[in-house]
CSV table of N, CA and C in Angstrom, one decimal:
chain,number,residue,atom,x,y,z
C,1,GLN,N,63.1,115.5,82.3
C,1,GLN,CA,63.2,116.9,81.9
C,1,GLN,C,62.5,117.7,82.9
C,2,VAL,N,63.3,118.7,83.5
C,2,VAL,CA,62.7,119.5,84.5
C,2,VAL,C,61.9,120.8,83.8
C,3,GLN,N,60.7,120.9,84.3
C,3,GLN,CA,60.0,122.1,83.8
C,3,GLN,C,59.4,122.9,84.9
C,4,LEU,N,59.5,124.2,84.8
C,4,LEU,CA,58.9,125.1,85.8
C,4,LEU,C,58.0,126.0,85.1
C,5,VAL,N,56.7,126.0,85.3
C,5,VAL,CA,55.8,126.8,84.5
C,5,VAL,C,55.1,127.8,85.3
C,6,GLU,N,55.4,129.1,85.2
C,6,GLU,CA,54.7,130.1,86.0
C,6,GLU,C,53.4,130.6,85.4
C,7,SER,N,52.5,131.0,86.3
C,7,SER,CA,51.3,131.6,85.8
C,7,SER,C,50.8,132.6,86.9
C,8,GLY,N,49.8,133.5,86.5
C,8,GLY,CA,49.2,134.3,87.5
C,8,GLY,C,49.6,135.8,87.3
C,9,GLY,N,50.5,136.1,86.4
C,9,GLY,CA,50.8,137.5,86.2
C,9,GLY,C,49.7,138.2,85.6
C,10,GLY,N,49.9,139.5,85.5
C,10,GLY,CA,48.9,140.4,84.8
C,10,GLY,C,49.0,141.8,85.3
C,11,LEU,N,48.1,142.6,84.7
C,11,LEU,CA,48.1,144.0,85.1
C,11,LEU,C,47.1,144.3,86.3
C,12,VAL,N,47.6,145.0,87.3
C,12,VAL,CA,46.8,145.2,88.5
C,12,VAL,C,47.1,146.7,88.8
C,13,GLN,N,46.2,147.4,89.5
C,13,GLN,CA,46.4,148.7,90.0
C,13,GLN,C,47.2,148.8,91.3
C,14,ALA,N,47.9,149.8,91.5
C,14,ALA,CA,48.7,149.9,92.8
C,14,ALA,C,47.7,149.7,94.0
C,15,GLY,N,48.3,149.0,95.0
C,15,GLY,CA,47.4,148.5,96.1
C,15,GLY,C,46.8,147.2,95.9
C,16,GLY,N,46.7,146.7,94.7
C,16,GLY,CA,46.1,145.4,94.4
C,16,GLY,C,46.9,144.2,94.8
C,17,SER,N,46.4,143.1,94.4
C,17,SER,CA,47.0,141.8,94.8
C,17,SER,C,47.1,140.9,93.5
C,18,LEU,N,48.0,140.1,93.5
C,18,LEU,CA,48.2,138.9,92.6
C,18,LEU,C,48.8,137.7,93.3
C,19,ARG,N,48.4,136.5,92.8
C,19,ARG,CA,49.0,135.4,93.3
C,19,ARG,C,49.7,134.7,92.1
C,20,LEU,N,51.0,134.5,92.2
C,20,LEU,CA,51.7,133.8,91.2
C,20,LEU,C,51.8,132.4,91.5
C,21,SER,N,51.8,131.5,90.6
C,21,SER,CA,52.0,130.0,90.7
C,21,SER,C,53.1,129.5,89.9
C,22,CYS,N,53.8,128.5,90.3
C,22,CYS,CA,54.8,127.8,89.6
C,22,CYS,C,54.7,126.2,89.7
C,23,ALA,N,54.2,125.7,88.7
C,23,ALA,CA,54.1,124.3,88.6
C,23,ALA,C,55.4,123.5,88.2
C,24,ALA,N,55.9,122.6,89.0
C,24,ALA,CA,57.1,121.9,88.7
C,24,ALA,C,56.9,120.6,88.3
C,25,SER,N,57.7,120.1,87.4
C,25,SER,CA,57.7,118.7,87.0
C,25,SER,C,59.1,118.2,86.7
C,26,GLY,N,59.3,116.9,86.7
C,26,GLY,CA,60.6,116.3,86.3
C,26,GLY,C,61.7,116.4,87.5
C,27,LEU,N,61.2,116.8,88.6
C,27,LEU,CA,62.1,116.7,89.8
C,27,LEU,C,61.4,116.3,91.0
C,28,THR,N,62.1,115.9,92.0
C,28,THR,CA,61.6,115.6,93.3
C,28,THR,C,61.3,116.9,94.1
C,29,PHE,N,60.1,117.5,93.8
C,29,PHE,CA,59.9,118.8,94.2
C,29,PHE,C,60.2,119.0,95.8
C,30,SER,N,59.7,118.1,96.6
C,30,SER,CA,59.8,118.3,98.0
C,30,SER,C,61.2,118.4,98.5
C,31,THR,N,62.2,118.0,97.7
C,31,THR,CA,63.6,118.2,98.2
C,31,THR,C,64.3,119.4,97.7
C,32,TYR,N,63.6,120.2,96.9
C,32,TYR,CA,64.2,121.4,96.3
C,32,TYR,C,63.8,122.7,97.1
C,33,THR,N,64.7,123.6,97.2
C,33,THR,CA,64.4,124.9,97.6
C,33,THR,C,63.9,125.7,96.4
C,34,MET,N,62.8,126.4,96.5
C,34,MET,CA,62.2,127.2,95.4
C,34,MET,C,62.3,128.7,95.6
C,35,GLY,N,62.6,129.4,94.6
C,35,GLY,CA,62.7,130.9,94.7
C,35,GLY,C,61.9,131.6,93.6
C,36,TRP,N,61.6,132.8,94.0
C,36,TRP,CA,60.9,133.7,93.1
C,36,TRP,C,61.9,134.9,92.8
C,37,PHE,N,62.2,135.2,91.6
C,37,PHE,CA,63.1,136.2,91.1
C,37,PHE,C,62.2,137.1,90.3
C,38,ARG,N,62.7,138.4,90.2
C,38,ARG,CA,62.2,139.3,89.2
C,38,ARG,C,63.2,140.2,88.5
C,39,GLN,N,62.9,140.6,87.3
C,39,GLN,CA,63.7,141.4,86.6
C,39,GLN,C,63.0,142.5,86.0
C,40,ALA,N,63.2,143.7,86.3
C,40,ALA,CA,62.6,144.9,85.7
C,40,ALA,C,63.3,145.4,84.6
C,41,PRO,N,62.8,146.1,83.7
C,41,PRO,CA,63.5,146.6,82.4
C,41,PRO,C,64.8,147.4,82.9
C,42,GLY,N,65.9,147.0,82.2
C,42,GLY,CA,67.2,147.7,82.5
C,42,GLY,C,67.8,147.4,83.9
C,43,LYS,N,67.2,146.4,84.5
C,43,LYS,CA,67.8,146.0,85.9
C,43,LYS,C,68.2,144.6,85.9
C,44,GLU,N,69.0,144.2,86.8
C,44,GLU,CA,69.5,142.8,87.0
C,44,GLU,C,68.3,142.1,87.6
C,45,ARG,N,68.3,140.7,87.3
C,45,ARG,CA,67.4,139.8,87.9
C,45,ARG,C,67.8,139.8,89.4
C,46,GLU,N,66.8,139.8,90.3
C,46,GLU,CA,67.1,139.8,91.8
C,46,GLU,C,66.1,138.9,92.4
C,47,LEU,N,66.5,138.2,93.5
C,47,LEU,CA,65.8,137.3,94.3
C,47,LEU,C,64.9,138.1,95.2
C,48,MET,N,63.6,137.6,95.2
C,48,MET,CA,62.6,138.3,96.0
C,48,MET,C,62.2,137.5,97.2
C,49,SER,N,62.1,136.2,97.0
C,49,SER,CA,61.7,135.3,98.1
C,49,SER,C,62.1,133.9,97.8
C,50,GLY,N,62.3,133.2,98.8
C,50,GLY,CA,62.7,131.7,98.8
C,50,GLY,C,62.0,130.9,99.8
C,51,ILE,N,61.9,129.6,99.6
C,51,ILE,CA,61.3,128.7,100.6
C,51,ILE,C,62.1,127.5,100.4
C,52,THR,N,62.6,127.0,101.5
C,52,THR,CA,63.4,125.8,101.5
C,52,THR,C,62.5,124.6,101.5
C,53,TYR,N,63.1,123.4,101.3
C,53,TYR,CA,62.4,122.1,101.3
C,53,TYR,C,61.7,121.8,102.8
C,54,MET,N,62.3,122.6,103.7
C,54,MET,CA,61.7,122.5,105.1
C,54,MET,C,60.7,123.7,105.4
C,55,SER,N,60.5,124.4,104.3
C,55,SER,CA,59.4,125.6,104.3
C,55,SER,C,60.0,126.7,105.1
C,56,THR,N,61.2,126.8,105.3
C,56,THR,CA,61.8,128.1,105.8
C,56,THR,C,61.8,129.1,104.8
C,57,THR,N,61.3,130.4,105.1
C,57,THR,CA,61.1,131.3,104.1
C,57,THR,C,62.1,132.5,104.2
C,58,TYR,N,62.3,133.2,103.0
C,58,TYR,CA,63.2,134.3,103.0
C,58,TYR,C,62.6,135.3,102.2
C,59,TYR,N,62.9,136.6,102.5
C,59,TYR,CA,62.2,137.7,101.7
C,59,TYR,C,63.3,138.8,101.5
C,60,ALA,N,63.2,139.5,100.4
C,60,ALA,CA,64.0,140.7,100.2
C,60,ALA,C,63.3,141.7,101.0
C,61,ASP,N,64.1,142.7,101.5
C,61,ASP,CA,63.5,143.7,102.3
C,61,ASP,C,62.4,144.5,101.6
C,62,SER,N,62.5,144.7,100.2
C,62,SER,CA,61.6,145.4,99.5
C,62,SER,C,60.2,144.8,99.4
C,63,VAL,N,60.1,143.6,99.8
C,63,VAL,CA,58.8,142.9,99.7
C,63,VAL,C,58.3,142.3,101.0
C,64,LYS,N,59.2,142.4,102.0
C,64,LYS,CA,58.8,141.9,103.3
C,64,LYS,C,57.6,142.5,103.8
C,65,GLY,N,56.7,141.7,104.3
C,65,GLY,CA,55.4,142.2,104.8
C,65,GLY,C,54.3,142.4,103.7
C,66,ARG,N,54.6,142.3,102.5
C,66,ARG,CA,53.7,142.4,101.3
C,66,ARG,C,53.6,141.1,100.6
C,67,PHE,N,54.6,140.4,100.5
C,67,PHE,CA,54.7,139.2,99.7
C,67,PHE,C,54.8,138.0,100.6
C,68,THR,N,54.2,136.9,100.3
C,68,THR,CA,54.2,135.6,101.0
C,68,THR,C,54.5,134.5,100.1
C,69,ILE,N,55.5,133.7,100.4
C,69,ILE,CA,55.8,132.5,99.5
C,69,ILE,C,55.3,131.3,100.3
C,70,PHE,N,54.7,130.3,99.7
C,70,PHE,CA,54.4,129.0,100.2
C,70,PHE,C,54.3,128.0,99.2
C,71,ARG,N,54.4,126.8,99.6
C,71,ARG,CA,54.4,125.7,98.7
C,71,ARG,C,53.4,124.6,99.0
C,72,ASP,N,53.0,123.8,98.1
C,72,ASP,CA,52.1,122.7,98.2
C,72,ASP,C,52.9,121.5,97.6
C,73,ASN,N,53.5,120.7,98.4
C,73,ASN,CA,54.3,119.6,97.8
C,73,ASN,C,53.5,118.6,97.2
C,74,ALA,N,52.2,118.4,97.7
C,74,ALA,CA,51.4,117.5,96.9
C,74,ALA,C,51.0,117.9,95.5
C,75,LYS,N,51.1,119.1,95.2
C,75,LYS,CA,50.7,119.6,93.9
C,75,LYS,C,52.0,120.1,93.1
C,76,ASN,N,53.2,119.9,93.7
C,76,ASN,CA,54.5,120.2,93.0
C,76,ASN,C,54.4,121.7,92.7
C,77,THR,N,53.8,122.6,93.6
C,77,THR,CA,53.7,124.0,93.2
C,77,THR,C,54.1,124.9,94.3
C,78,VAL,N,54.7,126.0,93.9
C,78,VAL,CA,55.1,127.1,94.8
C,78,VAL,C,54.4,128.3,94.3
C,79,TYR,N,54.0,129.0,95.3
C,79,TYR,CA,53.1,130.3,95.1
C,79,TYR,C,53.9,131.5,95.7
C,80,LEU,N,53.5,132.6,95.1
C,80,LEU,CA,53.9,133.9,95.7
C,80,LEU,C,52.7,134.8,95.7
C,81,GLN,N,52.1,135.0,96.9
C,81,GLN,CA,51.1,135.9,97.2
C,81,GLN,C,51.7,137.4,97.3
C,82,MET,N,51.1,138.2,96.4
C,82,MET,CA,51.7,139.6,96.3
C,82,MET,C,50.5,140.6,96.7
C,83,ASN,N,50.6,141.2,97.8
C,83,ASN,CA,49.7,142.2,98.3
C,83,ASN,C,50.3,143.6,98.3
C,84,ASN,N,49.4,144.6,98.3
C,84,ASN,CA,49.8,146.0,98.3
C,84,ASN,C,50.8,146.2,97.3
C,85,LEU,N,50.6,145.8,96.1
C,85,LEU,CA,51.5,146.0,94.9
C,85,LEU,C,51.7,147.4,94.6
C,86,LYS,N,53.0,147.7,94.3
C,86,LYS,CA,53.5,149.1,93.9
C,86,LYS,C,53.9,149.1,92.5
C,87,PRO,N,54.0,150.2,91.8
C,87,PRO,CA,54.4,150.4,90.5
C,87,PRO,C,55.8,149.8,90.3
C,88,GLU,N,56.7,150.0,91.4
C,88,GLU,CA,58.1,149.5,91.3
C,88,GLU,C,58.1,148.0,91.4
C,89,ASP,N,57.0,147.3,91.6
C,89,ASP,CA,57.0,145.8,91.5
C,89,ASP,C,56.9,145.3,90.1
C,90,THR,N,56.6,146.2,89.2
C,90,THR,CA,56.5,145.9,87.7
C,90,THR,C,57.7,145.2,87.3
C,91,ALA,N,57.6,143.9,86.8
C,91,ALA,CA,58.8,143.1,86.3
C,91,ALA,C,58.3,141.9,85.8
C,92,VAL,N,59.3,141.1,85.1
C,92,VAL,CA,59.0,139.7,84.9
C,92,VAL,C,59.4,138.9,86.1
C,93,TYR,N,58.5,138.1,86.5
C,93,TYR,CA,58.8,137.2,87.7
C,93,TYR,C,59.1,135.8,87.2
C,94,TYR,N,60.1,135.3,87.7
C,94,TYR,CA,60.7,133.9,87.4
C,94,TYR,C,60.7,133.0,88.7
C,95,CYS,N,60.3,131.9,88.4
C,95,CYS,CA,60.3,130.8,89.5
C,95,CYS,C,61.7,130.0,89.1
C,96,ALA,N,62.3,129.5,90.3
C,96,ALA,CA,63.6,128.8,90.1
C,96,ALA,C,63.7,127.7,91.2
C,97,ALA,N,64.5,126.7,90.9
C,97,ALA,CA,64.7,125.6,91.8
C,97,ALA,C,66.1,125.3,92.0
C,98,VAL,N,66.5,125.0,93.3
C,98,VAL,CA,67.8,124.6,93.6
C,98,VAL,C,67.8,123.4,94.5
C,99,ARG,N,68.6,122.4,94.2
C,99,ARG,CA,68.7,121.2,95.1
C,99,ARG,C,69.4,121.4,96.4
C,100,TRP,N,70.6,122.0,96.2
C,100,TRP,CA,71.4,122.3,97.5
C,100,TRP,C,71.5,123.7,97.8
C,101,PHE,N,70.7,124.1,98.7
C,101,PHE,CA,70.5,125.6,99.1
C,101,PHE,C,71.7,126.0,99.9
C,102,THR,N,72.4,127.0,99.4
C,102,THR,CA,73.6,127.4,100.2
C,102,THR,C,73.3,128.9,100.8
C,103,GLY,N,72.2,129.4,100.7
C,103,GLY,CA,71.9,130.7,101.2
C,103,GLY,C,71.3,131.6,100.2
C,104,TRP,N,71.1,132.8,100.5
C,104,TRP,CA,70.5,133.9,99.7
C,104,TRP,C,71.1,133.9,98.3
C,105,ASN,N,72.4,133.8,98.2
C,105,ASN,CA,73.1,133.9,96.9
C,105,ASN,C,73.3,132.6,96.2
C,106,ALA,N,72.5,131.6,96.6
C,106,ALA,CA,72.7,130.3,96.0
C,106,ALA,C,72.5,130.3,94.5
C,107,ARG,N,73.1,129.5,93.8
C,107,ARG,CA,73.0,129.3,92.3
C,107,ARG,C,71.9,128.3,92.0
C,108,TYR,N,70.8,128.9,91.4
C,108,TYR,CA,69.7,128.0,91.1
C,108,TYR,C,69.9,127.1,89.9
C,109,ASP,N,69.3,125.9,90.0
C,109,ASP,CA,69.6,125.0,88.9
C,109,ASP,C,68.7,125.0,87.7
C,110,TYR,N,67.4,125.3,88.0
C,110,TYR,CA,66.4,125.4,87.0
C,110,TYR,C,65.6,126.5,87.0
C,111,TRP,N,65.1,127.0,85.9
C,111,TRP,CA,64.3,128.3,85.8
C,111,TRP,C,63.1,128.0,84.9
C,112,GLY,N,62.0,128.8,85.3
C,112,GLY,CA,60.8,128.9,84.5
C,112,GLY,C,61.1,130.0,83.4
C,113,GLN,N,60.0,130.2,82.6
C,113,GLN,CA,60.1,131.1,81.5
C,113,GLN,C,59.7,132.6,81.8
C,114,GLY,N,59.1,132.8,83.0
C,114,GLY,CA,58.8,134.1,83.5
C,114,GLY,C,57.3,134.5,83.2
C,115,THR,N,56.8,135.2,84.1
C,115,THR,CA,55.4,135.8,83.8
C,115,THR,C,55.5,137.3,84.2
C,116,GLN,N,54.8,138.1,83.3
C,116,GLN,CA,54.9,139.5,83.5
C,116,GLN,C,53.9,140.0,84.5
C,117,VAL,N,54.3,141.0,85.4
C,117,VAL,CA,53.5,141.6,86.4
C,117,VAL,C,53.7,143.1,86.1
C,118,THR,N,52.6,143.8,85.9
C,118,THR,CA,52.5,145.1,85.7
C,118,THR,C,51.6,145.9,86.7
C,119,VAL,N,52.1,146.8,87.4
C,119,VAL,CA,51.4,147.5,88.4
C,119,VAL,C,51.2,148.9,88.0
C,120,SER,N,50.1,149.4,87.8
C,120,SER,CA,49.7,150.7,87.2
C,120,SER,C,49.5,151.7,88.5
C,121,SER,N,49.9,152.9,88.4
C,121,SER,CA,49.8,153.9,89.4
C,121,SER,C,48.4,154.6,89.4
């Protein structure tokens, strides 16, 4: 049974930082591409960042230069370091995994339950 468990969300002031973690189990983590999505109230869920099994990284333009994704295959964990946070970054952040990565619009196989990030102005 695959499980993705996010942690690290919370309330932070604009300009602050948070690091999200996603611990994976039940899959061969090192062979999966991992992604971080977010969904703000009234908006569709969107991909923010991805990291392939070879550690190639991808970022949405809105977070490029502020967010960094990285993985620790020994710990089956993927992280999202978020710096210089803005109120518009407020959303529920989801971790997801896909075995066969076909690009930015890949359909992810597994999802976590999400963690709330709130950025106050």
